């Protein structure tokens, strides 16, 4: 099936596999919600808030990101957040999204898992009916909190009854190795969840090995630093383990100095199953289509490369085989 992707130069069915729903909270929405609820912000204007988006590393981003989340309080806030993202993603040519959410970032400030997940699940149903986009949820462990908090989060998520596709691992990477969370990942696997983890964004290749060997993940989120380790690259390629990479995020978090340093071509040449994603689009300057356009401009990508990236995104998704086939990869220049 050929899907219309008006914001891209080609009609391609892209899946977005690495987007944090809290990272789609736009600056004007932070302000609107804060004003409506009487929540004090440490900024006088949207412009001043955007000025704070000059990040030096992952932690400098996470500090602002977690603070802004205080404006998200009710089920309707999460519904609106999810609906706005899904409409924007659909407009940018996304056919299917697997959406990360950080329940611990909300429960630690008194917002329970059911409120968050029910609101997002309602958005998936509503915007799916409206536009045809499909989506599912992946709950992520906030890895810089104690392991017991991850255990409790999983317990509570499983009691909400909201369908959850997978478990992930995010937040501050350095000093918080994947192996700490082996027990939680084992329990999630037993509960039928699919497994992913952020690894090799700032952390060393050893964290990617642990994500594979100790957690048993099926996809690695980011994985840039895996490219430092030839044996690891060979393993990822041989087992077709996807890397969900995020170019504009890497640029804004100083993982790379310039977009031309984004390792797309070396990774593809090494036979890795790379997908392109937005991570936190409201903070990093763009949604999936913006990331693709930036790569097209930087690397002069043509239709073959775009077709490969779209094909990879469908292959790397957790959709059923029949759904992957239905999406297909009908490629070609749009009229
Ligand atoms: N949470 C939101 N964005 C993230 C990123 N890029 N790395 C780790 N955790 C995150
Ligand atoms: Zn991420």
Short mmCIF file of C-alpha atoms and ligand atoms in Angstrom, two decimals:
data_model
loop_
_atom_site.label_atom_id
_atom_site.label_comp_id
_atom_site.label_asym_id
_atom_site.label_seq_id
_atom_site.Cartn_x
_atom_site.Cartn_y
_atom_site.Cartn_z
CA UNK A 1 0.00 0.00 0.00
CA UNK A 2 1.34 3.42 -0.93
CA UNK A 3 0.91 5.99 1.79
CA UNK A 4 0.84 9.69 1.12
CA UNK A 5 3.61 11.49 2.92
CA UNK A 6 3.05 15.15 2.06
CA UNK A 7 5.94 16.48 4.11
CA UNK A 8 8.54 14.24 2.48
CA UNK A 9 9.79 14.17 -1.09
CA UNK A 10 8.75 10.51 -1.46
CA UNK A 11 5.67 8.51 -0.60
CA UNK A 12 6.97 6.07 1.96
CA UNK A 13 5.47 4.27 4.95
CA UNK A 14 7.72 5.29 7.83
CA UNK A 15 7.46 3.92 11.36
CA UNK A 16 8.67 6.09 14.23
CA UNK A 17 10.26 3.78 16.81
CA UNK A 18 12.03 6.21 19.13
CA UNK A 19 9.97 9.14 20.34
CA UNK A 20 9.39 10.08 23.99
CA UNK A 21 5.88 11.44 24.36
CA UNK A 22 7.06 13.90 27.02
CA UNK A 23 9.58 15.13 24.45
CA UNK A 24 6.72 16.23 22.19
CA UNK A 25 5.57 18.80 24.77
CA UNK A 26 5.94 22.02 22.77
CA UNK A 27 7.11 25.24 24.52
CA UNK A 28 3.81 27.04 23.85
CA UNK A 29 1.94 24.12 25.45
CA UNK A 30 4.19 24.26 28.53
CA UNK A 31 3.19 27.90 28.90
CA UNK A 32 -0.51 27.45 28.10
CA UNK A 33 -0.89 24.60 30.62
CA UNK A 34 1.12 26.44 33.30
CA UNK A 35 -1.05 29.54 32.91
CA UNK A 36 -4.31 27.56 32.92
CA UNK A 37 -3.31 25.71 36.11
CA UNK A 38 -1.50 28.52 37.93
CA UNK A 39 1.82 26.65 37.89
CA UNK A 40 4.93 28.84 38.32
CA UNK A 41 7.62 28.46 35.66
CA UNK A 42 11.21 29.70 35.98
CA UNK A 43 10.78 31.57 32.63
CA UNK A 44 8.90 34.78 31.74
CA UNK A 45 8.07 33.87 28.14
CA UNK A 46 8.04 31.08 25.58
CA UNK A 47 11.09 32.73 24.07
CA UNK A 48 12.96 32.55 27.38
CA UNK A 49 12.02 28.90 27.74
CA UNK A 50 13.38 28.20 24.26
CA UNK A 51 16.59 29.99 25.21
CA UNK A 52 17.02 27.33 27.89
CA UNK A 53 17.11 24.70 25.13
CA UNK A 54 20.85 25.18 24.55
CA UNK A 55 22.03 21.83 25.82
CA UNK A 56 25.59 20.78 26.51
CA UNK A 57 24.94 17.07 27.10
CA UNK A 58 22.15 14.62 27.96
CA UNK A 59 21.89 15.68 31.62
CA UNK A 60 21.52 19.39 30.78
CA UNK A 61 18.52 18.43 28.62
CA UNK A 62 17.01 16.03 31.17
CA UNK A 63 16.99 18.76 33.85
CA UNK A 64 14.74 21.05 31.75
CA UNK A 65 12.72 18.14 30.34
CA UNK A 66 11.72 16.69 33.73
CA UNK A 67 10.95 20.13 35.14
CA UNK A 68 8.60 21.01 32.25
CA UNK A 69 6.60 17.83 32.87
CA UNK A 70 5.03 19.36 35.98
CA UNK A 71 2.40 20.99 33.71
CA UNK A 72 1.09 17.52 32.77
CA UNK A 73 -1.38 16.58 35.50
CA UNK A 74 -4.67 15.12 34.27
CA UNK A 75 -5.71 12.28 31.99
CA UNK A 76 -6.90 14.92 29.51
CA UNK A 77 -3.45 16.56 29.52
CA UNK A 78 -1.93 13.23 28.44
CA UNK A 79 -4.73 12.73 25.91
CA UNK A 80 -4.04 16.14 24.35
CA UNK A 81 -0.27 15.56 24.39
CA UNK A 82 -0.65 12.20 22.64
CA UNK A 83 -3.24 13.49 20.16
CA UNK A 84 -1.11 16.49 19.17
CA UNK A 85 1.92 14.27 18.56
CA UNK A 86 -0.02 11.70 16.54
CA UNK A 87 -1.64 14.36 14.32
CA UNK A 88 1.76 15.97 13.71
CA UNK A 89 3.40 12.62 13.04
CA UNK A 90 0.65 11.64 10.60
CA UNK A 91 1.06 14.97 8.81
CA UNK A 92 4.77 14.22 8.49
CA UNK A 93 4.23 10.83 6.89
CA UNK A 94 4.41 8.49 9.91
CA UNK A 95 2.19 5.44 9.40
CA UNK A 96 2.89 3.80 12.75
CA UNK A 97 4.52 5.00 16.00
CA UNK A 98 5.88 3.06 18.98
CA UNK A 99 5.81 5.69 21.70
CA UNK A 100 8.00 5.82 24.82
CA UNK A 101 6.57 7.08 28.09
CA UNK A 102 8.31 7.49 31.47
CA UNK A 103 5.72 6.56 34.15
CA UNK A 104 8.24 7.16 36.97
CA UNK A 105 8.69 10.79 35.89
CA UNK A 106 5.00 11.27 36.69
CA UNK A 107 4.42 8.94 39.66
CA UNK A 108 7.23 10.62 41.61
CA UNK A 109 5.21 13.86 41.46
CA UNK A 110 1.92 12.19 42.35
CA UNK A 111 0.44 11.37 38.93
CA UNK A 112 -0.37 7.66 38.76
CA UNK A 113 0.29 5.23 35.91
CA UNK A 114 -3.42 4.78 35.08
CA UNK A 115 -3.88 8.54 34.51
CA UNK A 116 -0.91 8.73 32.15
CA UNK A 117 -1.49 5.52 30.20
CA UNK A 118 -5.27 5.84 29.91
CA UNK A 119 -4.94 9.37 28.50
CA UNK A 120 -2.35 8.27 25.94
CA UNK A 121 -4.31 5.16 25.00
CA UNK A 122 -7.44 7.26 24.37
CA UNK A 123 -5.37 9.50 22.07
CA UNK A 124 -4.11 6.49 20.10
CA UNK A 125 -7.70 5.29 19.57
CA UNK A 126 -9.08 8.74 18.69
CA UNK A 127 -6.35 9.89 16.28
CA UNK A 128 -6.11 6.39 14.81
CA UNK A 129 -9.82 6.58 13.92
CA UNK A 130 -9.39 10.13 12.58
CA UNK A 131 -6.28 9.66 10.43
CA UNK A 132 -5.45 5.94 10.11
CA UNK A 133 -2.14 6.23 12.01
CA UNK A 134 -1.48 3.29 14.35
CA UNK A 135 0.52 3.46 17.57
CA UNK A 136 1.46 1.53 20.68
CA UNK A 137 3.13 2.30 24.01
CA UNK A 138 6.52 1.31 25.45
CA UNK A 139 7.02 2.16 29.14
CA UNK A 140 10.60 3.12 29.99
CA UNK A 141 12.51 2.67 33.23
CA UNK A 142 14.08 5.93 34.48
CA UNK A 143 17.50 4.34 34.99
CA UNK A 144 18.89 6.97 37.38
CA UNK A 145 16.24 6.05 39.96
CA UNK A 146 16.73 3.01 42.26
CA UNK A 147 15.93 -0.42 40.77
CA UNK A 148 13.08 -0.89 43.27
CA UNK A 149 11.27 2.06 41.63
CA UNK A 150 11.47 0.30 38.27
CA UNK A 151 10.03 -2.87 39.89
CA UNK A 152 7.15 -0.87 41.36
CA UNK A 153 6.51 0.93 38.08
CA UNK A 154 6.22 -2.37 36.21
CA UNK A 155 3.85 -3.79 38.86
CA UNK A 156 1.56 -0.78 38.63
CA UNK A 157 1.65 -0.58 34.83
CA UNK A 158 0.59 -4.22 34.59
CA UNK A 159 -2.40 -3.57 36.85
CA UNK A 160 -3.77 -0.66 34.76
CA UNK A 161 -5.07 -2.99 32.07
CA UNK A 162 -3.88 -0.55 29.37
CA UNK A 163 -2.23 -2.47 26.51
CA UNK A 164 1.54 -1.97 26.63
CA UNK A 165 3.79 -3.32 23.89
CA UNK A 166 7.16 -3.15 25.57
CA UNK A 167 9.63 -2.12 28.23
CA UNK A 168 12.52 0.30 27.59
CA UNK A 169 15.32 1.95 29.54
CA UNK A 170 16.09 5.66 29.36
CA UNK A 171 17.30 8.80 31.20
CA UNK A 172 20.89 9.47 32.36
CA UNK A 173 23.02 6.69 30.88
CA UNK A 174 26.53 7.14 32.29
CA UNK A 175 26.96 5.27 35.58
CA UNK A 176 23.61 3.45 35.22
CA UNK A 177 24.46 0.26 33.29
CA UNK A 178 21.75 -1.94 31.80
CA UNK A 179 22.73 -4.98 33.93
CA UNK A 180 21.24 -3.31 37.03
CA UNK A 181 17.79 -3.88 35.56
CA UNK A 182 18.12 -7.54 34.53
CA UNK A 183 15.43 -8.71 36.96
CA UNK A 184 12.87 -6.14 35.80
CA UNK A 185 13.50 -7.02 32.15
CA UNK A 186 13.11 -10.74 32.97
CA UNK A 187 9.73 -10.07 34.53
CA UNK A 188 8.61 -7.95 31.58
CA UNK A 189 9.66 -10.71 29.15
CA UNK A 190 7.60 -13.23 31.17
CA UNK A 191 4.64 -10.84 30.92
CA UNK A 192 4.94 -10.93 27.10
CA UNK A 193 6.47 -7.50 26.65
CA UNK A 194 8.93 -6.61 23.87
CA UNK A 195 12.27 -5.28 25.12
CA UNK A 196 14.38 -2.28 24.08
CA UNK A 197 16.97 -0.07 25.81
CA UNK A 198 18.82 3.20 25.28
CA UNK A 199 22.50 2.25 25.09
CA UNK A 200 25.60 3.76 23.54
CA UNK A 201 24.18 7.30 23.34
CA UNK A 202 26.75 8.60 25.86
CA UNK A 203 27.60 5.29 27.49
CA UNK A 204 30.33 2.91 26.29
CA UNK A 205 29.99 -0.08 23.93
CA UNK A 206 29.99 -2.29 27.07
CA UNK A 207 26.48 -0.97 27.85
CA UNK A 208 25.30 -2.09 24.41
CA UNK A 209 26.73 -5.58 25.04
CA UNK A 210 24.90 -5.67 28.38
CA UNK A 211 21.63 -4.55 26.77
CA UNK A 212 21.94 -7.49 24.36
CA UNK A 213 23.39 -10.19 26.60
CA UNK A 214 21.94 -9.36 30.02
CA UNK A 215 18.63 -7.66 29.19
CA UNK A 216 18.00 -9.51 25.92
CA UNK A 217 16.73 -6.44 24.07
CA UNK A 218 15.41 -6.70 20.51
CA UNK A 219 16.35 -3.13 19.54
CA UNK A 220 19.01 -0.71 20.74
CA UNK A 221 17.97 2.94 21.05
CA UNK A 222 20.70 5.26 19.67
CA UNK A 223 23.67 2.84 19.78
CA UNK A 224 26.09 5.39 18.30
CA UNK A 225 29.02 4.19 20.38
CA UNK A 226 28.52 0.59 19.24
CA UNK A 227 30.41 1.71 16.14
CA UNK A 228 33.59 1.94 18.26
CA UNK A 229 33.60 -1.86 18.71
CA UNK A 230 34.07 -4.02 15.58
CA UNK A 231 32.93 -7.22 17.26
CA UNK A 232 29.78 -5.49 18.47
CA UNK A 233 29.02 -4.11 15.00
CA UNK A 234 29.45 -7.63 13.58
CA UNK A 235 27.05 -9.02 16.19
CA UNK A 236 24.40 -6.33 15.57
CA UNK A 237 24.64 -6.85 11.82
CA UNK A 238 24.58 -10.66 11.99
CA UNK A 239 21.52 -10.69 14.26
CA UNK A 240 19.78 -7.83 12.43
CA UNK A 241 19.30 -5.94 15.70
CA UNK A 242 17.96 -2.49 14.83
CA UNK A 243 19.55 0.75 16.02
CA UNK A 244 16.89 3.45 16.40
CA UNK A 245 19.06 6.48 15.71
CA UNK A 246 18.19 10.16 16.17
CA UNK A 247 20.25 12.68 14.17
CA UNK A 248 18.83 16.03 15.38
CA UNK A 249 18.91 14.74 18.98
CA UNK A 250 22.57 13.76 18.60
CA UNK A 251 23.34 17.24 17.29
CA UNK A 252 21.49 19.11 20.06
CA UNK A 253 22.90 16.89 22.85
CA UNK A 254 26.43 17.22 21.46
CA UNK A 255 26.83 13.51 20.74
CA UNK A 256 28.08 14.87 17.40
CA UNK A 257 29.50 18.32 16.58
CA UNK A 258 27.85 18.68 13.19
CA UNK A 259 25.21 16.75 11.28
CA UNK A 260 27.79 15.58 8.74
CA UNK A 261 29.34 13.58 11.64
CA UNK A 262 26.13 11.58 12.12
CA UNK A 263 27.27 8.00 11.35
CA UNK A 264 24.45 7.07 8.98
CA UNK A 265 26.57 5.98 6.04
CA UNK A 266 29.18 4.03 8.08
CA UNK A 267 26.36 2.24 9.91
CA UNK A 268 24.52 1.35 6.69
CA UNK A 269 27.80 0.29 5.05
CA UNK A 270 28.48 -2.00 8.01
CA UNK A 271 25.16 -3.73 7.31
CA UNK A 272 23.37 -2.35 10.37
CA UNK A 273 19.60 -2.07 10.44
CA UNK A 274 19.38 1.67 11.09
CA UNK A 275 16.14 3.57 11.57
CA UNK A 276 15.73 7.36 11.79
CA UNK A 277 13.70 8.87 14.60
CA UNK A 278 12.98 12.14 16.40
CA UNK A 279 13.60 11.27 20.12
CA UNK A 280 12.29 14.54 21.67
CA UNK A 281 11.10 16.62 18.73
CA UNK A 282 9.83 19.62 20.72
CA UNK A 283 13.32 20.07 22.19
CA UNK A 284 15.64 19.11 19.33
CA UNK A 285 14.28 21.03 16.37
CA UNK A 286 12.10 18.59 14.57
CA UNK A 287 9.82 15.65 14.02
CA UNK A 288 10.61 12.55 11.98
CA UNK A 289 10.15 14.28 8.63
CA UNK A 290 12.43 17.13 9.78
CA UNK A 291 15.11 14.57 10.69
CA UNK A 292 14.79 12.89 7.30
CA UNK A 293 14.93 16.20 5.45
CA UNK A 294 18.06 17.20 7.39
CA UNK A 295 19.74 13.94 6.38
CA UNK A 296 18.67 14.29 2.75
CA UNK A 297 20.26 17.75 2.70
CA UNK A 298 23.43 16.78 4.57
CA UNK A 299 24.17 13.50 2.79
CA UNK A 300 22.38 14.13 -0.54
CA UNK A 301 20.31 11.00 0.04
CA UNK A 302 18.36 9.73 -2.94
CA UNK A 303 15.26 7.60 -3.28
CA UNK A 304 17.17 4.33 -2.79
CA UNK A 305 18.49 5.37 0.61
CA UNK A 306 15.12 6.77 1.68
CA UNK A 307 13.48 3.56 0.59
CA UNK A 308 15.99 1.57 2.67
CA UNK A 309 15.32 3.73 5.74
CA UNK A 310 11.54 3.34 5.37
CA UNK A 311 11.90 -0.42 4.82
CA UNK A 312 14.13 -0.68 7.89
CA UNK A 313 11.62 1.20 10.02
CA UNK A 314 8.83 -1.20 9.10
CA UNK A 315 11.07 -4.26 9.57
CA UNK A 316 12.28 -3.03 12.98
CA UNK A 317 8.79 -2.31 14.29
CA UNK A 318 6.88 -4.58 16.64
CA UNK A 319 3.97 -4.80 14.20
CA UNK A 320 2.67 -8.25 13.28
CA UNK A 321 4.04 -9.67 10.01
CA UNK A 322 0.64 -9.18 8.34
CA UNK A 323 0.67 -5.51 9.32
CA UNK A 324 4.23 -5.09 8.03
CA UNK A 325 3.15 -6.59 4.73
CA UNK A 326 0.12 -4.32 4.59
CA UNK A 327 2.33 -1.26 5.09
CA UNK A 328 4.77 -2.49 2.48
CA UNK A 329 7.40 -0.11 1.22
CA UNK A 330 5.78 1.30 -1.87
CA UNK A 331 8.44 3.76 -2.87
CA UNK A 332 8.86 6.31 -5.56
CA UNK A 333 8.86 10.05 -6.11
CA UNK A 334 5.57 11.70 -5.22
CA UNK A 335 3.70 13.41 -8.02
N1 LIG B 1 14.70 10.61 27.67
C1 LIG B 1 14.25 11.45 26.75
N2 LIG B 1 15.18 11.60 25.78
C2 LIG B 1 16.23 10.84 26.11
C3 LIG B 1 17.49 10.58 25.51
N3 LIG B 1 17.86 11.13 24.36
N4 LIG B 1 18.33 9.75 26.15
C4 LIG B 1 17.98 9.19 27.31
N5 LIG B 1 16.80 9.40 27.91
C5 LIG B 1 15.93 10.22 27.32
ZN1 LIG B 2 15.47 8.53 23.49
#
